Coordinates of C-alpha atoms in Angstrom, one line a residue:
M83 CA 40.2 82.6 64.7
V84 CA 40.3 79.9 67.3
T85 CA 43.9 78.7 68.2
V86 CA 44.9 75.4 69.5
M87 CA 45.6 77.1 72.9
D88 CA 42.1 78.6 72.8
S89 CA 40.6 75.1 72.2
V90 CA 42.5 73.7 75.2
M91 CA 41.5 76.5 77.6
S92 CA 38.0 76.2 76.4
F93 CA 37.9 72.5 77.0
I94 CA 39.4 72.8 80.5
D95 CA 36.9 75.5 81.4
K96 CA 33.9 73.4 80.3
K97 CA 35.2 70.0 81.5
G98 CA 34.9 68.8 85.0
R99 CA 32.1 69.2 87.5
T100 CA 34.5 69.4 90.4
A101 CA 37.7 71.2 91.1
R102 CA 39.5 67.9 91.2
D103 CA 38.2 66.9 87.7
K104 CA 39.4 70.3 86.3
R105 CA 42.8 69.8 88.0
T106 CA 43.2 66.4 86.3
V107 CA 42.3 67.8 83.0
R108 CA 44.6 70.8 83.3
N109 CA 47.5 68.6 84.4
L110 CA 47.0 66.5 81.2
L111 CA 46.5 69.2 78.7
A112 CA 48.3 72.2 80.1
D113 CA 51.1 71.3 82.6
Q114 CA 53.9 73.5 81.4
A115 CA 56.4 72.2 84.0
K116 CA 56.0 68.6 82.6
E117 CA 55.6 69.6 79.0
R118 CA 52.3 68.0 78.6
F119 CA 50.2 68.2 75.5
I120 CA 49.9 71.9 74.7
Y121 CA 53.5 72.4 76.0
H122 CA 54.7 69.3 74.3
K123 CA 57.6 70.0 71.9
S124 CA 55.3 69.2 68.9
L125 CA 52.8 71.9 69.8
K126 CA 54.4 74.6 72.0
K127 CA 55.4 76.7 69.0
L128 CA 52.0 76.4 67.5
H129 CA 50.0 78.0 70.1
D130 CA 48.9 80.9 68.0
H131 CA 48.0 78.6 65.0
P132 CA 44.4 78.0 64.2
I133 CA 43.0 74.7 65.4
T134 CA 42.1 74.0 61.8
S135 CA 45.7 74.2 60.7
K136 CA 47.0 70.9 59.1
K137 CA 50.2 71.2 61.0
V138 CA 48.3 71.4 64.3
I139 CA 46.0 68.5 63.5
D140 CA 49.1 66.4 62.4
N141 CA 51.0 67.0 65.7
I142 CA 48.1 66.5 68.1
P143 CA 48.4 62.7 68.0
V144 CA 52.1 62.9 68.8
A145 CA 51.5 65.2 71.7
I146 CA 48.7 63.0 73.0
K147 CA 50.7 59.8 72.8
D148 CA 53.8 61.2 74.5
T149 CA 51.6 62.8 77.2
V150 CA 49.8 59.5 78.0
T151 CA 53.0 57.5 77.9
S152 CA 54.8 59.8 80.4
Y153 CA 51.7 60.0 82.7
T154 CA 52.4 57.9 85.7
K155 CA 48.9 58.0 87.2
D156 CA 45.8 56.2 85.8
K157 CA 46.3 55.9 82.1
T158 CA 42.7 55.0 81.6
T159 CA 41.6 58.4 82.9
A160 CA 44.3 60.1 80.6
I161 CA 42.9 58.3 77.5
K162 CA 39.4 59.1 78.5
V163 CA 40.1 62.8 78.8
F164 CA 41.9 63.0 75.5
K165 CA 39.1 61.0 73.8
E166 CA 36.7 63.6 75.2
Y167 CA 38.9 66.4 74.0
L168 CA 38.9 65.0 70.4
A169 CA 35.1 64.7 70.6
F170 CA 35.0 68.3 71.7
L171 CA 37.1 69.5 68.8
D172 CA 34.8 67.7 66.4
M173 CA 31.6 69.0 68.0
E174 CA 32.8 72.6 68.5
Y175 CA 35.0 73.3 65.6
G176 CA 34.4 70.5 63.1
V177 CA 38.0 69.3 63.4
K178 CA 38.5 65.6 63.2
V179 CA 41.7 64.2 64.5
E180 CA 42.4 60.4 64.2
V181 CA 44.3 58.8 67.1
N182 CA 44.8 55.0 67.5
F183 CA 44.5 54.8 71.3
P184 CA 46.0 51.8 73.0
P185 CA 44.0 49.2 74.9
T186 CA 43.3 50.0 78.6
F187 CA 43.6 47.7 81.5
N188 CA 41.9 47.6 84.9
S189 CA 45.0 46.3 86.7
Q190 CA 48.7 45.5 86.3
F191 CA 47.7 41.9 86.1
D192 CA 45.4 42.5 83.1
R193 CA 48.3 44.2 81.3
Q194 CA 50.7 41.3 82.1
M195 CA 48.2 38.8 80.7
Y196 CA 47.9 40.9 77.6
I197 CA 51.7 40.9 77.2
V198 CA 51.9 37.1 77.5
K199 CA 49.3 36.6 74.9
R200 CA 51.0 39.0 72.5
L201 CA 54.3 37.3 73.0
H202 CA 52.9 34.3 71.3
D203 CA 53.9 35.9 68.0
R204 CA 57.6 34.9 67.7
K205 CA 58.4 38.1 65.8
Y206 CA 57.1 40.3 68.7
R207 CA 59.7 41.9 70.9
A208 CA 59.3 43.3 74.3
S209 CA 60.4 46.7 73.1
D210 CA 57.4 46.9 70.8
F211 CA 55.1 47.2 73.8
E212 CA 56.2 50.7 74.5
N213 CA 54.7 51.9 71.3
E214 CA 51.7 49.7 71.4
L215 CA 50.6 50.3 75.0
W216 CA 52.0 53.8 75.5
V217 CA 53.9 52.8 78.5
S218 CA 57.7 53.2 79.3
D219 CA 60.2 50.5 78.6
R220 CA 60.8 50.5 82.3
T221 CA 57.1 49.4 82.9
I222 CA 57.4 46.6 80.3
S223 CA 60.7 45.4 81.9
A224 CA 59.1 45.5 85.4
D225 CA 56.1 43.3 83.9
L226 CA 58.3 40.8 82.4
Q227 CA 60.5 40.6 85.5
A228 CA 57.4 40.1 87.6
L229 CA 56.3 37.2 85.3
E230 CA 59.7 35.7 85.6
D231 CA 59.9 36.0 89.4
G232 CA 56.3 34.6 89.7
I233 CA 52.9 36.2 90.2
S234 CA 50.0 34.7 92.2
V235 CA 47.0 33.6 90.3
L236 CA 44.2 32.1 92.2
G237 CA 46.6 31.0 95.0
Q238 CA 49.0 29.5 92.5
Q239 CA 52.4 30.7 91.2
L240 CA 52.8 31.6 87.6
K241 CA 56.4 31.9 86.4
I242 CA 57.4 32.5 82.8
K243 CA 61.0 32.8 81.7
R244 CA 61.6 35.9 79.6
D245 CA 64.0 34.1 77.3
D246 CA 61.5 31.4 76.6
V247 CA 58.7 33.7 75.4
V248 CA 60.8 36.4 73.7
Y249 CA 64.0 35.1 72.1
H250 CA 63.6 31.4 71.2
N251 CA 62.6 30.7 67.6
Q252 CA 61.9 27.0 67.9
G253 CA 60.3 24.9 70.5
L254 CA 58.7 28.0 72.0
N255 CA 56.7 27.5 75.1
T256 CA 53.6 29.7 74.7
V257 CA 51.4 30.4 77.8
H258 CA 47.7 30.6 77.4
P259 CA 46.0 32.0 80.5
I260 CA 42.4 30.7 80.8
F261 CA 40.6 31.5 84.0
L262 CA 37.1 29.8 84.0
T263 CA 34.2 30.5 86.2
A264 CA 32.2 27.3 86.4
N265 CA 29.7 25.5 88.6
L266 CA 30.8 22.3 90.3
T267 CA 29.2 19.9 87.8
Q268 CA 31.0 21.7 85.0
V269 CA 34.3 21.3 86.9
V270 CA 33.5 17.5 87.3
V271 CA 32.9 17.2 83.5
L272 CA 36.2 18.9 82.8
L273 CA 38.1 16.7 85.3
K274 CA 36.5 13.6 84.0
G275 CA 37.4 14.5 80.4
L276 CA 41.0 14.9 81.4
E277 CA 41.0 11.6 83.2
V278 CA 40.0 9.9 80.0
Q279 CA 42.7 11.8 78.1
A280 CA 45.2 10.8 80.7
L281 CA 44.8 7.2 79.6
D282 CA 46.6 8.1 76.3
P283 CA 50.3 7.8 77.1
A284 CA 51.2 10.7 74.8
Y285 CA 48.7 13.1 76.4
S286 CA 48.9 11.7 79.9
E287 CA 51.3 14.2 81.6
Y288 CA 49.6 17.1 79.9
A289 CA 46.2 16.0 81.1
I290 CA 47.3 15.2 84.7
R291 CA 49.1 18.6 85.2
L292 CA 46.2 20.6 83.8
A293 CA 43.7 18.6 85.9
A294 CA 45.8 19.2 88.9
N295 CA 45.8 22.9 88.3
I296 CA 42.1 23.0 88.0
W297 CA 41.8 21.0 91.2
S298 CA 44.2 23.3 93.0
E299 CA 42.0 26.3 92.1
L300 CA 38.9 24.9 93.8
S301 CA 38.0 25.9 97.3
D302 CA 38.3 23.4 100.2
Y303 CA 34.6 23.1 100.0
G304 CA 34.7 22.3 96.2
R305 CA 37.2 19.6 96.5
N306 CA 35.5 18.0 99.6
R307 CA 32.2 18.2 98.0
I308 CA 33.4 16.3 94.8
L309 CA 35.1 13.6 97.0
K310 CA 31.9 13.3 98.9
V311 CA 29.5 12.7 96.0
S312 CA 32.0 10.7 93.9
E313 CA 30.2 7.4 94.6
Q314 CA 26.8 8.8 93.7
L315 CA 28.1 10.3 90.5
N316 CA 30.1 7.1 89.6
L317 CA 33.4 9.0 89.7
N318 CA 36.8 7.4 90.1
K319 CA 37.8 8.6 93.6
A320 CA 41.4 7.5 93.1
W321 CA 41.7 10.0 90.2
F322 CA 40.7 12.9 92.5
E323 CA 43.0 11.6 95.3
M324 CA 45.9 11.6 92.8
L325 CA 45.1 15.2 91.9
E326 CA 45.1 16.1 95.5
S327 CA 48.6 14.7 95.9
Q328 CA 49.7 17.0 93.0
R329 CA 48.2 20.2 94.2
N330 CA 50.2 23.4 94.2
H331 CA 53.1 22.2 92.0
G332 CA 53.0 25.3 89.9
L333 CA 50.4 26.9 87.6
Y334 CA 52.4 26.6 84.3
S335 CA 54.1 23.7 82.8
T336 CA 56.5 23.9 79.8
E337 CA 56.5 21.3 76.9
A338 CA 59.5 19.8 78.6
D339 CA 57.7 19.4 81.9
C340 CA 55.0 17.5 80.2
S341 CA 57.3 15.3 78.1
Y342 CA 59.4 12.3 79.1
E343 CA 61.5 9.9 77.0
H344 CA 59.8 6.6 78.0
G345 CA 57.3 5.3 75.5
V346 CA 55.6 8.0 73.5
G347 CA 56.0 10.7 76.2
N348 CA 58.0 13.0 73.9
V349 CA 56.0 12.3 70.7
L350 CA 53.6 15.3 70.8
N351 CA 56.5 17.8 71.5
F352 CA 58.5 16.5 68.5
L353 CA 55.3 16.4 66.3
K354 CA 54.2 19.9 67.2
N355 CA 57.5 21.5 66.7
S356 CA 58.6 19.4 63.6
Q357 CA 61.8 18.5 65.3
P358 CA 63.9 15.5 64.3
C359 CA 64.2 12.8 66.8
T360 CA 65.6 9.3 67.3
I361 CA 63.1 6.5 68.1
E362 CA 63.8 3.2 69.6
V363 CA 61.3 0.5 68.4
Q364 CA 60.6 -2.9 69.9
E365 CA 60.3 -5.5 67.2
K366 CA 59.8 -9.3 67.1
H367 CA 63.5 -10.2 67.2
G368 CA 65.0 -7.2 69.0
T369 CA 65.1 -3.5 68.9
R370 CA 65.6 -1.1 66.0
I371 CA 66.8 2.5 66.2
L372 CA 65.4 5.1 63.7
K373 CA 67.7 8.1 63.5
D374 CA 66.7 11.5 62.2
C375 CA 62.9 10.8 62.0
L376 CA 60.2 13.4 61.7
I377 CA 56.9 12.4 63.3
R378 CA 54.0 13.3 61.0
S379 CA 50.9 12.1 62.9
H380 CA 49.7 10.5 66.1
S381 CA 46.7 8.4 67.0
S382 CA 45.8 6.3 70.0
S383 CA 47.1 3.2 68.2
H384 CA 50.2 4.3 66.2
I385 CA 52.4 7.1 65.0
K386 CA 53.5 7.9 61.4
V387 CA 57.1 8.9 60.9
I388 CA 59.3 9.9 57.9
H389 CA 62.6 8.0 58.1
E390 CA 65.1 8.0 55.3
D391 CA 62.5 9.6 53.0
K392 CA 60.0 6.8 53.6
E393 CA 56.8 6.8 55.8
E394 CA 56.6 4.2 58.5
V395 CA 53.8 3.3 60.7
I396 CA 54.8 2.4 64.3
P397 CA 52.4 0.9 66.8
I398 CA 52.3 2.9 70.1
D399 CA 53.0 -0.2 72.1
A400 CA 56.2 -0.7 70.1
V401 CA 57.8 2.6 71.0
I402 CA 60.4 2.2 73.7
R403 CA 61.5 5.8 73.7
A404 CA 61.9 8.9 71.6
S405 CA 64.8 11.4 72.1
K406 CA 66.1 14.5 70.5
Y407 CA 68.2 13.6 67.4
G408 CA 71.8 13.7 68.2
K409 CA 71.3 12.7 71.8
C410 CA 72.8 9.3 72.8
L411 CA 70.1 6.8 73.8
Y412 CA 72.4 5.0 76.2

């Protein structure tokens, strides 16, 4: 009869070409002082039980998860070792153990970007990451604090307020990290497209801030090269000079950063979040104020709103301002 302890000792004996490899495997599977795996509370009373025992098989995933979670060194290595141990059990003893391993990351930054993307789900809480990623709550708290304090991404600061991405239920600012690797012509295509989009007053600030971020990420050579060939490529040099003046103003902009009350500068924010607003409209014989409106759609020429249970079409040029409902316009 092969016991669970026998399987661990056999795996350690066969695993690792160097003394260092064997030491890593032993530390993960049989460190008695730190109660790792075989000495974990779920397995330490089962050492003499056969590896085929249902009780042993049911407790192996628990011992693996807690061991990896408490392991403060390279978790990728720990997960790799345990995957190999499970393959060893299957090959040597015909024992299959199902374990849902967490994703692995090459760096702390990769893990932070994963957290940012997962927090897009409004029901997702920071405490959930401990179970999903097999890390301590201290690690998650440190990652969230680092994002709030600001991390450097391609020479720019990215700051994300913890309350914005975790606790708010409405008007949530979701951050979508996209780091592109493009040749210079592709960059020009992106920037020209954003220049056109910036002509739409509702999208203007969004487009300008994004273009400025892209411009900031270029090397000095890249920026100078675009300026140098701007005439040959029929580019608007003034657009790039404006982007140069807006460099390094921060990597991330909230919806509020991209919105403003003049004209239709707030329209997209109210539309996307289905928030009631008050709109001041210029008409032939004066102004009209529409309170408690819901904006239903936006185009380059007009917006459609629901006001007093009726749909109205308002020309873009007629919108003087849009403000949060309940806020005094004057």
